[in-house]
Coordinates of C-alpha atoms and ligand atoms in Angstrom, one line a residue:
X16 CA 12.3 -28.9 -13.9
X17 CA 10.8 -29.0 -17.4
X18 CA 7.9 -26.6 -16.6
X19 CA 10.2 -24.1 -14.9
X20 CA 10.1 -20.5 -16.1
X21 CA 13.7 -19.7 -17.1
X22 CA 15.1 -16.2 -16.6
X23 CA 18.4 -14.9 -17.7
X24 CA 20.0 -11.6 -16.4
X25 CA 23.3 -9.9 -17.0
X26 CA 24.8 -6.5 -16.8
X27 CA 24.7 -5.5 -20.5
X28 CA 26.3 -2.0 -20.4
X29 CA 27.2 -0.9 -16.9
X30 CA 28.1 2.5 -18.1
X31 CA 24.6 3.0 -19.5
X32 CA 23.1 1.3 -16.4
X33 CA 21.4 -1.4 -18.5
X34 CA 20.7 -5.0 -17.5
X35 CA 19.8 -7.5 -20.3
X36 CA 16.9 -9.8 -19.3
X37 CA 15.3 -12.8 -20.9
X38 CA 12.3 -14.8 -19.8
X39 CA 11.4 -18.1 -21.4
X40 CA 8.1 -19.9 -21.0
X41 CA 8.1 -23.6 -22.0
X42 CA 4.3 -23.9 -22.1
X43 CA 2.9 -20.5 -22.9
X44 CA -0.9 -19.9 -22.7
X45 CA -2.4 -21.3 -25.9
X46 CA -4.7 -18.3 -26.0
X47 CA -1.7 -15.9 -25.9
X48 CA 0.6 -15.4 -23.0
X49 CA 0.2 -12.4 -20.7
X50 CA 3.2 -11.0 -18.8
X51 CA 3.4 -8.2 -16.2
X52 CA 5.8 -6.3 -14.0
X53 CA 4.9 -5.4 -10.4
X54 CA 3.9 -1.8 -9.7
X55 CA 5.3 -2.0 -6.1
X56 CA 7.7 -3.9 -4.0
X57 CA 6.5 -5.6 -0.8
X58 CA 7.7 -3.8 2.3
X59 CA 7.6 -0.4 0.6
X60 CA 4.0 0.7 0.3
X61 CA 3.9 3.0 -2.7
X62 CA 3.0 2.5 -6.4
X63 CA 6.4 2.8 -8.1
X64 CA 5.5 1.6 -11.6
X65 CA 8.8 -0.3 -12.2
X66 CA 7.8 -0.9 -15.8
X67 CA 8.8 2.7 -16.6
X68 CA 12.4 1.4 -16.8
X69 CA 11.8 -1.4 -19.3
X70 CA 13.0 -0.9 -22.9
X71 CA 13.4 -2.8 -26.1
X72 CA 10.8 -5.4 -25.1
X73 CA 10.3 -8.1 -27.8
X74 CA 9.0 -11.6 -28.0
X75 CA 10.2 -14.6 -30.1
X76 CA 9.4 -18.2 -30.6
X77 CA 11.5 -20.7 -32.6
X78 CA 13.6 -17.9 -34.0
X79 CA 10.6 -15.9 -35.2
X80 CA 9.3 -12.6 -33.9
X81 CA 6.0 -12.9 -32.0
X82 CA 3.6 -9.9 -31.9
X83 CA 3.3 -8.2 -28.5
X84 CA 0.3 -6.1 -27.4
X85 CA 0.6 -3.7 -24.5
X86 CA -2.6 -4.0 -22.4
X87 CA -1.9 -1.4 -19.7
X88 CA 1.1 0.4 -18.1
X89 CA 2.7 -2.9 -16.9
X90 CA 1.0 -5.7 -18.8
X91 CA 1.7 -7.2 -22.2
X92 CA 0.2 -10.1 -24.2
X93 CA 2.1 -12.1 -26.7
X94 CA 0.3 -13.6 -29.7
X95 CA -0.4 -17.4 -29.8
X96 CA 2.6 -19.6 -30.6
X97 CA 2.6 -23.0 -32.2
X98 CA 1.8 -25.7 -29.6
X99 CA 4.8 -27.3 -28.0
X100 CA 7.0 -24.3 -28.7
X101 CA 8.6 -22.1 -26.1
X102 CA 8.2 -18.3 -26.0
X103 CA 11.0 -16.0 -25.0
X104 CA 10.8 -12.3 -24.0
X105 CA 13.9 -10.2 -24.5
X106 CA 14.2 -6.8 -22.8
X107 CA 16.5 -4.3 -21.0
X108 CA 16.1 -2.6 -17.7
X109 CA 17.5 0.8 -16.9
X110 CA 18.9 0.6 -13.4
X111 CA 20.1 3.8 -11.8
X112 CA 18.2 4.0 -8.5
X113 CA 20.6 3.6 -5.5
X114 CA 18.0 2.6 -3.0
X115 CA 17.0 -0.7 -1.5
X116 CA 13.7 -0.8 -3.5
X117 CA 14.7 -1.0 -7.2
X118 CA 17.8 -1.7 -9.3
X119 CA 21.2 -0.1 -9.7
X120 CA 24.1 -0.7 -12.1
X121 CA 27.4 0.9 -12.9
X122 CA 31.0 -0.1 -13.4
X123 CA 31.5 -0.5 -9.6
X124 CA 28.6 -2.9 -8.8
X125 CA 25.1 -4.1 -9.7
X126 CA 22.0 -4.6 -7.5
X127 CA 18.5 -5.6 -8.3
X128 CA 15.2 -6.6 -6.7
X129 CA 13.3 -9.2 -8.8
X130 CA 10.3 -6.8 -8.8
X131 CA 12.3 -4.4 -11.0
X132 CA 13.6 -6.9 -13.5
X133 CA 11.6 -10.1 -13.7
X134 CA 8.3 -10.2 -15.6
X135 CA 5.6 -12.4 -14.0
X136 CA 4.1 -15.0 -16.3
X137 CA 0.3 -14.9 -15.9
X138 CA -1.2 -18.2 -14.8
X139 CA 2.2 -19.7 -14.0
X140 CA 3.3 -17.7 -11.0
X141 CA 3.3 -20.9 -9.0
X142 CA 5.7 -22.6 -11.4
X143 CA 9.3 -23.1 -10.3
X144 CA 11.9 -20.6 -11.6
X145 CA 15.4 -21.1 -12.8
X146 CA 17.5 -17.9 -13.0
X147 CA 20.8 -17.6 -14.8
X148 CA 22.7 -14.7 -13.3
X149 CA 25.6 -14.0 -15.8
X150 CA 28.6 -11.8 -15.3
X151 CA 29.4 -8.6 -17.2
X152 CA 32.0 -8.6 -19.9
X153 CA 35.1 -6.6 -19.7
X154 CA 38.2 -6.3 -17.6
X155 CA 36.9 -4.0 -14.8
X156 CA 34.3 -6.5 -13.8
X157 CA 36.4 -9.6 -14.0
X158 CA 36.5 -10.1 -10.2
X159 CA 32.9 -9.6 -9.6
X160 CA 31.0 -12.0 -7.3
X161 CA 27.3 -12.5 -6.5
X162 CA 25.6 -12.2 -3.1
X163 CA 22.0 -13.3 -2.7
X164 CA 19.9 -15.6 -0.5
X165 CA 18.3 -17.0 -3.7
X166 CA 19.1 -20.7 -3.5
X167 CA 21.7 -22.1 -5.9
X168 CA 20.3 -24.5 -8.5
X169 CA 22.4 -27.4 -7.1
X170 CA 22.0 -30.5 -9.3
X171 CA 21.2 -28.5 -12.5
X172 CA 23.7 -28.0 -15.3
X173 CA 25.4 -24.6 -14.8
X174 CA 24.5 -24.3 -11.1
X175 CA 26.2 -21.4 -9.4
X176 CA 29.0 -22.0 -6.9
X177 CA 28.9 -20.2 -3.6
X178 CA 29.0 -16.4 -4.3
X179 CA 29.3 -17.2 -8.0
X180 CA 27.6 -16.4 -11.3
X181 CA 25.5 -19.2 -12.7
X182 CA 22.1 -20.9 -12.1
X183 CA 19.9 -20.1 -9.1
X184 CA 16.4 -21.4 -8.4
X185 CA 13.1 -20.3 -6.7
X186 CA 10.0 -22.3 -5.9
X187 CA 7.7 -19.7 -7.5
X188 CA 7.5 -16.1 -8.6
X189 CA 6.8 -14.9 -5.0
X190 CA 10.1 -16.4 -3.8
X191 CA 12.0 -15.2 -6.9
X192 CA 11.2 -11.5 -6.2
X193 CA 11.9 -11.9 -2.5
X194 CA 15.7 -12.3 -2.7
X195 CA 17.6 -9.2 -3.8
X196 CA 20.9 -9.7 -5.7
X197 CA 24.1 -7.8 -5.3
X198 CA 27.1 -8.2 -7.7
X199 CA 30.5 -6.7 -7.6
X200 CA 33.6 -6.7 -5.5
X201 CA 32.4 -6.6 -1.9
X202 CA 33.6 -7.3 1.7
X203 CA 32.3 -10.5 3.3
X204 CA 31.9 -11.5 6.9
X205 CA 29.9 -14.2 8.6
X206 CA 28.6 -15.4 12.0
X207 CA 26.3 -18.1 13.3
X208 CA 23.1 -17.6 15.2
X209 CA 20.5 -20.2 16.2
X210 CA 22.5 -22.8 14.3
X211 CA 22.1 -20.9 11.1
X212 CA 24.8 -19.2 9.0
X213 CA 24.4 -15.4 8.7
X214 CA 26.5 -13.6 6.0
X215 CA 27.2 -9.9 5.7
X216 CA 28.2 -8.2 2.5
X217 CA 29.4 -4.6 2.2
X218 CA 29.5 -2.7 -1.1
X219 CA 30.9 0.8 -1.5
X220 CA 33.9 2.3 0.2
X221 CA 34.1 1.7 3.9
X222 CA 36.5 0.9 6.8
X223 CA 34.0 -1.3 8.7
X224 CA 35.3 -3.4 11.7
X225 CA 33.3 -6.5 10.5
X226 CA 34.5 -8.5 13.5
X227 CA 33.0 -6.1 16.0
X228 CA 29.9 -5.9 14.0
X229 CA 29.6 -9.7 13.7
X230 CA 30.0 -10.0 17.5
X231 CA 27.2 -7.5 18.2
X232 CA 24.9 -8.5 15.5
X233 CA 25.1 -12.2 16.4
X234 CA 23.8 -11.5 19.9
X235 CA 20.9 -9.5 18.5
X236 CA 19.9 -12.2 16.0
X237 CA 20.3 -14.9 18.7
X238 CA 18.0 -13.0 21.0
X239 CA 15.3 -12.6 18.4
X240 CA 15.5 -16.3 17.4
X241 CA 15.0 -17.2 21.1
X242 CA 12.1 -14.8 21.4
X243 CA 10.1 -16.7 18.8
X244 CA 11.7 -20.0 19.5
X245 CA 14.6 -21.8 17.8
X246 CA 15.2 -22.9 15.1
X247 CA 14.6 -19.8 13.0
X248 CA 12.3 -20.1 10.0
X249 CA 15.1 -19.7 7.4
X250 CA 18.2 -21.9 6.9
X251 CA 20.5 -19.0 5.7
X252 CA 20.4 -15.2 6.2
X253 CA 22.2 -12.4 4.4
X254 CA 22.7 -8.8 5.4
X255 CA 23.4 -6.8 2.2
X256 CA 24.7 -3.3 3.0
X257 CA 25.4 -0.6 0.4
X258 CA 27.7 1.9 2.1
X259 CA 27.3 5.6 1.0
X260 CA 28.5 8.9 2.4
X261 CA 25.0 9.8 3.7
X262 CA 22.1 7.5 3.5
X263 CA 19.7 5.3 5.5
X264 CA 17.2 2.7 4.5
X265 CA 16.3 -1.0 4.7
X266 CA 13.9 -3.4 3.1
X267 CA 13.0 -6.8 4.6
X268 CA 12.9 -10.1 2.8
X269 CA 12.3 -13.7 3.8
X270 CA 16.0 -14.7 4.2
X271 CA 17.9 -11.4 3.7
X272 CA 17.7 -7.7 3.9
X273 CA 19.0 -4.9 1.7
X274 CA 20.4 -1.9 3.6
X275 CA 21.6 1.5 2.8
X276 CA 23.9 2.9 5.4
X277 CA 26.1 5.9 6.0
X278 CA 29.8 5.2 6.2
X279 CA 30.1 7.1 9.5
X280 CA 27.5 4.8 11.1
X281 CA 29.6 1.6 10.7
X282 CA 32.0 0.5 13.5
X283 CA 35.7 1.2 12.7
X284 CA 38.8 -0.6 13.9
X285 CA 39.7 0.7 17.4
X286 CA 36.3 2.4 17.9
X287 CA 35.5 2.9 21.6
X288 CA 32.1 2.6 23.2
X289 CA 28.9 2.8 21.4
X290 CA 28.6 5.9 19.2
X291 CA 25.1 7.1 18.2
X292 CA 25.6 6.3 14.5
X293 CA 26.5 2.7 15.3
X294 CA 23.4 2.3 17.4
X295 CA 21.4 3.6 14.4
X296 CA 23.0 1.0 12.1
X297 CA 22.5 -1.9 14.6
X298 CA 18.9 -0.7 15.1
X299 CA 18.3 -0.8 11.4
X300 CA 19.8 -4.4 11.1
X301 CA 17.7 -5.4 14.1
X302 CA 14.5 -3.9 12.6
X303 CA 14.8 -5.7 9.2
X304 CA 15.8 -9.0 10.9
X305 CA 12.7 -8.8 13.2
X306 CA 10.6 -8.6 10.0
X307 CA 11.8 -12.1 9.2
X308 CA 9.0 -13.1 11.5
X309 CA 6.8 -10.0 11.7
X310 CA 5.5 -9.2 8.2
X311 CA 7.4 -11.7 6.1
X312 CA 5.7 -14.7 7.8
X313 CA 3.2 -13.2 10.3
X314 CA 1.4 -11.2 7.5
X315 CA -1.7 -9.1 7.2
X316 CA -4.5 -11.1 5.4
X317 CA -4.5 -8.2 2.9
X318 CA -1.0 -9.4 1.8
X319 CA -1.8 -13.1 1.4
X320 CA -1.2 -13.2 -1.4
X321 CA 0.1 -9.8 -2.5
X322 CA -1.5 -8.2 -5.5
X323 CA 1.4 -6.4 -7.1
X324 CA -0.6 -4.5 -9.6
X325 CA -2.5 -2.2 -7.2
X326 CA -2.3 -0.8 -3.6
X327 CA -3.0 -3.5 -0.9
X328 CA -4.7 -1.7 1.9
X329 CA -4.5 -2.8 5.5
X330 CA -5.1 -0.9 8.8
X331 CA -2.4 -3.0 10.5
X332 CA 0.9 -1.4 9.6
X333 CA 1.1 0.0 13.2
X334 CA 1.5 -3.7 14.3
X335 CA 3.9 -4.8 11.5
X336 CA 6.1 -1.7 11.4
X337 CA 5.3 -0.3 14.9
X338 CA 5.9 -3.4 16.9
X339 CA 9.0 -4.1 14.7
X340 CA 10.2 -0.5 15.5
X341 CA 9.6 -1.2 19.2
X342 CA 11.6 -4.5 19.2
X343 CA 14.4 -3.2 17.0
X344 CA 16.0 -1.1 19.8
X345 CA 14.7 -3.3 22.6
X346 CA 16.6 -6.2 21.1
X347 CA 19.8 -4.2 21.4
X348 CA 19.4 -3.8 25.2
X349 CA 17.9 -7.2 25.9
X350 CA 20.8 -8.9 24.1
X351 CA 23.2 -6.8 26.1
X352 CA 24.7 -4.9 23.2
X353 CA 23.7 -1.5 24.6
X354 CA 23.1 -0.4 28.2
X355 CA 19.7 0.3 29.7
X356 CA 20.5 4.0 29.8
X357 CA 21.4 4.0 26.1
X358 CA 18.1 2.3 25.4
X359 CA 16.1 4.9 27.5
X360 CA 17.9 7.6 25.5
X361 CA 16.7 6.0 22.2
X362 CA 13.2 5.6 23.5
X363 CA 13.1 9.2 24.7
X364 CA 13.9 10.3 21.1
X365 CA 11.1 8.2 19.7
X366 CA 8.6 9.7 22.2
X367 CA 9.9 13.2 21.4
X368 CA 9.5 12.6 17.6
X369 CA 5.9 11.6 18.1
X370 CA 5.1 14.6 20.3
X371 CA 6.7 17.0 17.7
X372 CA 4.2 16.1 15.0
X373 CA 0.9 18.1 15.1
X374 CA -0.5 15.5 12.6
X375 CA -0.9 13.0 15.5
X376 CA -4.0 15.0 16.5
X377 CA -5.5 14.5 13.0
X378 CA -4.8 10.9 12.1
X379 CA -4.9 7.5 13.9
X380 CA -2.3 4.9 13.3
X381 CA -5.0 2.7 11.7
X382 CA -5.7 5.5 9.2
X383 CA -2.0 6.1 8.8
X384 CA -1.5 2.5 7.9
X385 CA -4.4 2.4 5.4
X386 CA -3.3 5.6 3.7
X387 CA 0.5 4.7 3.7
X388 CA 0.4 4.6 -0.1
X389 CA -0.8 8.2 -0.6
X390 CA 0.3 9.9 2.6
X391 CA 3.2 8.3 4.6
X392 CA 5.1 7.4 1.5
X393 CA 4.3 10.6 -0.4
X394 CA 5.1 13.2 2.2
X395 CA 5.0 16.9 1.4
X396 CA 5.5 20.2 3.2
X397 CA 2.3 19.8 5.1
X398 CA 2.7 16.2 6.1
X399 CA 3.9 16.9 9.7
X400 CA 0.6 18.7 10.3
X401 CA -1.6 16.0 8.9
X402 CA -0.1 12.5 9.4
X403 CA 1.2 10.4 12.3
X404 CA 4.0 7.8 11.7
X405 CA 2.7 4.2 12.2
X406 CA 6.3 3.4 12.9
X407 CA 7.0 5.8 15.7
X408 CA 3.5 5.9 17.3
X409 CA 3.1 2.2 16.6
X410 CA 6.3 1.6 18.6
X411 CA 4.9 3.7 21.5
X412 CA 1.6 1.6 21.4
X413 CA 3.7 -1.5 21.6
X414 CA 5.6 0.0 24.5
X415 CA 2.4 0.9 26.3
X416 CA 0.9 -2.5 25.8
X417 CA 4.1 -4.2 26.9
X418 CA 4.3 -2.1 30.1
X419 CA 0.7 -2.8 31.0
X420 CA 0.9 -6.5 30.4
X421 CA 4.0 -6.7 32.5
X422 CA 2.9 -4.5 35.4
X423 CA -0.7 -5.9 35.6
X424 CA 0.6 -9.6 35.7
X425 CA 3.6 -8.9 37.9
X426 CA 5.8 -9.7 35.0
X427 CA 4.2 -13.1 34.1
X428 CA 3.0 -11.9 30.7
X429 CA 4.4 -9.4 28.2
X430 CA 4.4 -8.4 24.6
X431 CA 6.8 -11.2 23.9
X432 CA 3.9 -13.6 24.6
X433 CA 1.7 -11.7 22.1
X434 CA 4.4 -12.1 19.5
X435 CA 4.8 -15.8 20.2
X436 CA 1.0 -16.3 20.0
X437 CA 0.9 -14.4 16.6
X438 CA 3.8 -16.6 15.4
X439 CA 2.0 -19.8 16.3
X440 CA -1.5 -18.7 15.1
X441 CA -0.4 -17.0 11.8
X442 CA 3.3 -17.3 11.0
X443 CA 3.6 -21.0 11.5
X444 CA 0.2 -21.8 9.8
X445 CA 0.6 -19.4 6.8
X446 CA -2.7 -17.8 7.7
X447 CA -3.0 -14.0 7.2
X448 CA -3.8 -11.8 10.2
X449 CA -7.4 -10.5 9.9
X450 CA -7.8 -6.7 10.4
X451 CA -8.9 -7.3 14.1
X452 CA -6.4 -10.2 14.6
X453 CA -4.0 -8.3 16.9
X454 CA -6.9 -7.3 19.2
X455 CA -8.2 -10.9 19.5
X456 CA -4.7 -12.2 20.2
X457 CA -4.3 -9.7 23.1
X458 CA -7.8 -10.6 24.3
X459 CA -7.1 -14.4 24.2
X460 CA -3.6 -14.1 25.8
X461 CA -4.0 -12.0 28.9
X462 CA -6.8 -13.9 30.5
X463 CA -10.4 -13.4 31.6
X464 CA -10.5 -9.9 32.9
X465 CA -7.3 -8.3 31.7
X466 CA -7.4 -9.6 28.1
X467 CA -10.7 -8.0 27.1
X468 CA -9.9 -4.8 28.9
X469 CA -6.5 -4.4 27.2
X470 CA -8.0 -5.4 23.8
X471 CA -10.6 -2.6 24.2
X472 CA -7.8 -0.1 25.3
X473 CA -5.7 -1.2 22.3
X474 CA -8.5 -0.7 19.8
X475 CA -9.2 2.8 21.2
X476 CA -5.6 4.0 21.0
X477 CA -5.1 2.4 17.5
X478 CA -8.2 4.1 16.2
X479 CA -7.9 7.3 18.1
X480 CA -5.6 10.3 18.4
X481 CA -5.0 10.5 22.1
X482 CA -1.4 10.7 23.5
X483 CA -0.3 7.7 25.4
X484 CA -0.1 8.0 29.2
X485 CA 3.6 6.9 29.2
X486 CA 4.6 8.9 32.4
X487 CA 2.0 6.8 34.4
X488 CA 2.9 3.5 32.7
X489 CA 6.6 3.9 33.2
X490 CA 6.3 4.6 36.9
X491 CA 5.9 1.0 38.1
X492 CA 9.2 0.3 36.3
X493 CA 11.1 2.9 38.3
X494 CA 11.5 5.1 35.2
X495 CA 10.8 8.8 35.3
X496 CA 9.7 10.7 32.2
X497 CA 10.6 14.4 32.1
X498 CA 9.2 16.7 29.4
X499 CA 11.2 19.8 28.7
X500 CA 11.9 22.2 25.8
X501 CA 14.9 21.3 23.8
X502 CA 16.3 24.8 24.2
X503 CA 15.4 28.2 25.8
X504 CA 15.3 30.1 22.5
X505 CA 11.9 31.4 21.5
X506 CA 10.4 30.0 18.3
X507 CA 8.3 31.0 15.3
X508 CA 7.3 27.4 14.6
X509 CA 8.9 26.5 11.3
X510 CA 11.3 23.9 9.9
X511 CA 14.0 25.2 7.5
X512 CA 15.5 23.1 4.7
X513 CA 18.8 21.7 6.0
X514 CA 21.6 24.3 5.6
X515 CA 19.3 26.8 3.9
X516 CA 16.9 29.6 4.7
X517 CA 14.0 28.1 2.7
X518 CA 11.0 27.1 4.8
X519 CA 10.3 23.3 4.6
X520 CA 7.3 23.2 6.9
X521 CA 5.2 25.8 8.8
X522 CA 3.7 24.0 11.8
X523 CA 0.0 24.5 12.3
X524 CA -1.2 27.2 14.7
X525 CA 2.4 28.5 14.9
X526 CA 3.4 32.2 15.0
X527 CA 4.8 31.9 11.5
X528 CA 1.5 30.5 10.2
X529 CA -0.5 33.2 11.9
X530 CA 1.8 35.8 10.4
X531 CA 1.3 34.3 6.9
X532 CA 4.7 32.7 6.2
X533 CA 4.4 29.6 4.0
X534 CA 6.4 26.6 3.0
X535 CA 8.8 27.5 0.2
X536 CA 9.3 31.1 1.4
X537 CA 13.0 32.0 1.5
X538 CA 13.8 34.0 4.6
X539 CA 16.1 37.0 3.8
X540 CA 16.4 39.1 7.0
X541 CA 15.2 39.4 10.6
X542 CA 14.7 42.9 11.8
X543 CA 16.6 44.1 8.8
X544 CA 19.7 41.9 9.3
X545 CA 20.7 39.3 6.8
X546 CA 19.9 35.7 7.7
X547 CA 22.3 33.0 6.9
X548 CA 21.6 29.3 6.6
X549 CA 21.4 27.7 10.1
X550 CA 21.5 31.2 11.7
X551 CA 17.9 31.6 12.8
X552 CA 18.3 30.3 16.3
X553 CA 21.3 32.5 16.9
X554 CA 19.2 35.6 15.9
X555 CA 16.3 34.6 18.2
X556 CA 18.2 33.5 21.3
X557 CA 18.5 37.0 22.7
X558 CA 14.7 37.7 22.3
X559 CA 11.8 36.9 24.6
X560 CA 8.5 35.1 24.0
X561 CA 6.0 37.8 23.1
X562 CA 8.6 40.0 21.3
X563 CA 7.7 40.9 17.7
X564 CA 10.2 40.5 14.8
X565 CA 10.0 41.7 11.3
X566 CA 10.8 39.0 8.8
X567 CA 11.6 39.7 5.1
X568 CA 11.2 36.7 2.8
X569 CA 10.8 35.9 -0.9
X570 CA 7.7 34.1 -2.0
X571 CA 8.7 33.1 -5.6
X572 CA 10.3 36.3 -6.8
X573 CA 8.2 38.7 -4.7
X574 CA 9.7 40.3 -1.6
X575 CA 7.3 40.2 1.4
X576 CA 7.4 41.4 5.0
X577 CA 5.8 39.7 8.0
X578 CA 5.3 40.7 11.6
X579 CA 5.8 37.6 13.7
X580 CA 5.2 37.3 17.5
X581 CA 7.7 35.0 19.1
X582 CA 6.4 32.0 21.1
X583 CA 7.9 30.0 24.0
X584 CA 9.7 26.9 22.9
X585 CA 7.5 23.8 23.1
X586 CA 8.1 21.3 25.8
X587 CA 8.5 18.3 23.5
X588 CA 11.8 16.9 24.5
X589 CA 11.6 13.7 26.5
X590 CA 14.2 12.4 28.9
X591 CA 13.8 9.1 30.6
X592 CA 15.8 8.2 33.7
X593 CA 16.0 5.2 35.9
X594 CA 15.2 5.9 39.6
X595 CA 18.3 4.7 41.5
X596 CA 16.3 3.8 44.6
X597 CA 13.2 2.2 43.1
X598 CA 11.3 -0.3 45.2
X599 CA 12.2 -4.0 44.8
X600 CA 9.0 -4.7 42.8
X601 CA 9.9 -1.9 40.3
X602 CA 13.5 -3.3 40.0
X603 CA 12.1 -6.7 39.2
X604 CA 9.7 -5.4 36.6
X605 CA 12.5 -3.3 35.0
X606 CA 14.9 -6.3 34.8
X607 CA 12.1 -8.3 33.1
X608 CA 11.6 -5.5 30.6
X609 CA 15.2 -4.3 29.9
X610 CA 17.3 -7.3 31.0
X611 CA 19.5 -8.1 34.0
X612 CA 21.7 -4.9 33.9
X613 CA 18.6 -2.8 34.4
Ligands
ZN706 ZN1 10.1 -2.1 8.7

């Protein structure tokens, strides 16, 4: 690979959170080579400006320093070098972000996404890449290993052995930055699904029962592979989990996922049943795995290719994140890992979450998708009043579409067929999904009369703000939807910061808003009695809707007093139940939807 771009990375000073990186270009641009670092990472739609963390950048060729000009916040141009001579950039990257989106390094482990550490070589992003991942020096790191789905450079001198430091390869820059890398001492486990090896790696302190997890996760992966059709589109898959005391997050990649999970959510040896936390973790794994098809290969046209310097706008995240959010929990019940009642419990929570957001009346999921960069990913105290989640409402749109397809075709057609059609049309051909591509797929799939009608309905709900008629749509499946208040305590319509008396959000048109209370106010007393963190409900539970209370609060350093009229608690808590004596047609539809146990 003579024209390959060669990268080198190693933990330089773990205690200072610094990686050392080099990038060598064999045939630099004769007019002067331009380099840049991405401003965002695919899957997380926010400008993050990773170049903030680059330092000591310099260029050299044949042992001599080459002048570097900075063109903008993340682009540099090296001066011309003599023809036939390679150009090398040397730099360090500060890595102290324990999330799935950036890079992290200390004496316990290292983690990085290529978007945080590897400069792109302008004009040569299609060239193959060779990456030497080197180990840190020093005794504490002597037993470190490497986990990544980046292919090992087998056949090259210095090729890495399995889980080893050494040489890895990527076909191009796009692949290079789509395989996060973990290094340290970690727990390993493995299973097989669809004939493909799946590895799991856990960093951080934990007591995970990896056998139980492998047994459950293999069923979920197998079900998803069969949904789209075996074999799966990757020949190896890696779940990388960073375990912390309290955390949650995931980012999808073509053959792996980086996850952040709470220790309490992992299964433990001797665990009984299916605790809520474990369902949360399995749902996260299932979500990121579903992205292997939906968004990593079936992609919006706006992402083919990605432009990593600026925002890439699409109105389709409701399909890529929403449909994925629908299938993440659905895969748990369809694969038999959770019961239908467990599933209906999870679905009820999703519906409740959407109903609790007044923002759903102001923003459609198409708008929410387009504005993800400035709104969904940059939420503030007023976000619940102004935005709708394209994840949660997108999942409900997927549900509503699935239920209609099933009930109107007596179970012959479902959202599964839509996903398979999208896979054939877009995923397998490498074509990007046009902004109306989901509508046309639904139209084509469901036949002469139903298809166009459902496509029109879908466009309307995606571009509108109406609530979905789920009570009616669930009826033919023998599932009842009951809407109730979560408690009987009257409310003033605020959300407090966890464990504190500071107002995080004042909901629109609430009694608190009408009385003039605002986000950031610190509540001191109710009717002259001191309020403690978490104690508001206890102080209101003896009151009635319509009662007035006197609220003392600090706004900045000024003490203020508010007269607030209590309101009835809102009926926004959804409970779904299976009718035990549903007609045979309903039982049949329900089994098609939720599996044989339903
Ligand atoms: Zn997602």
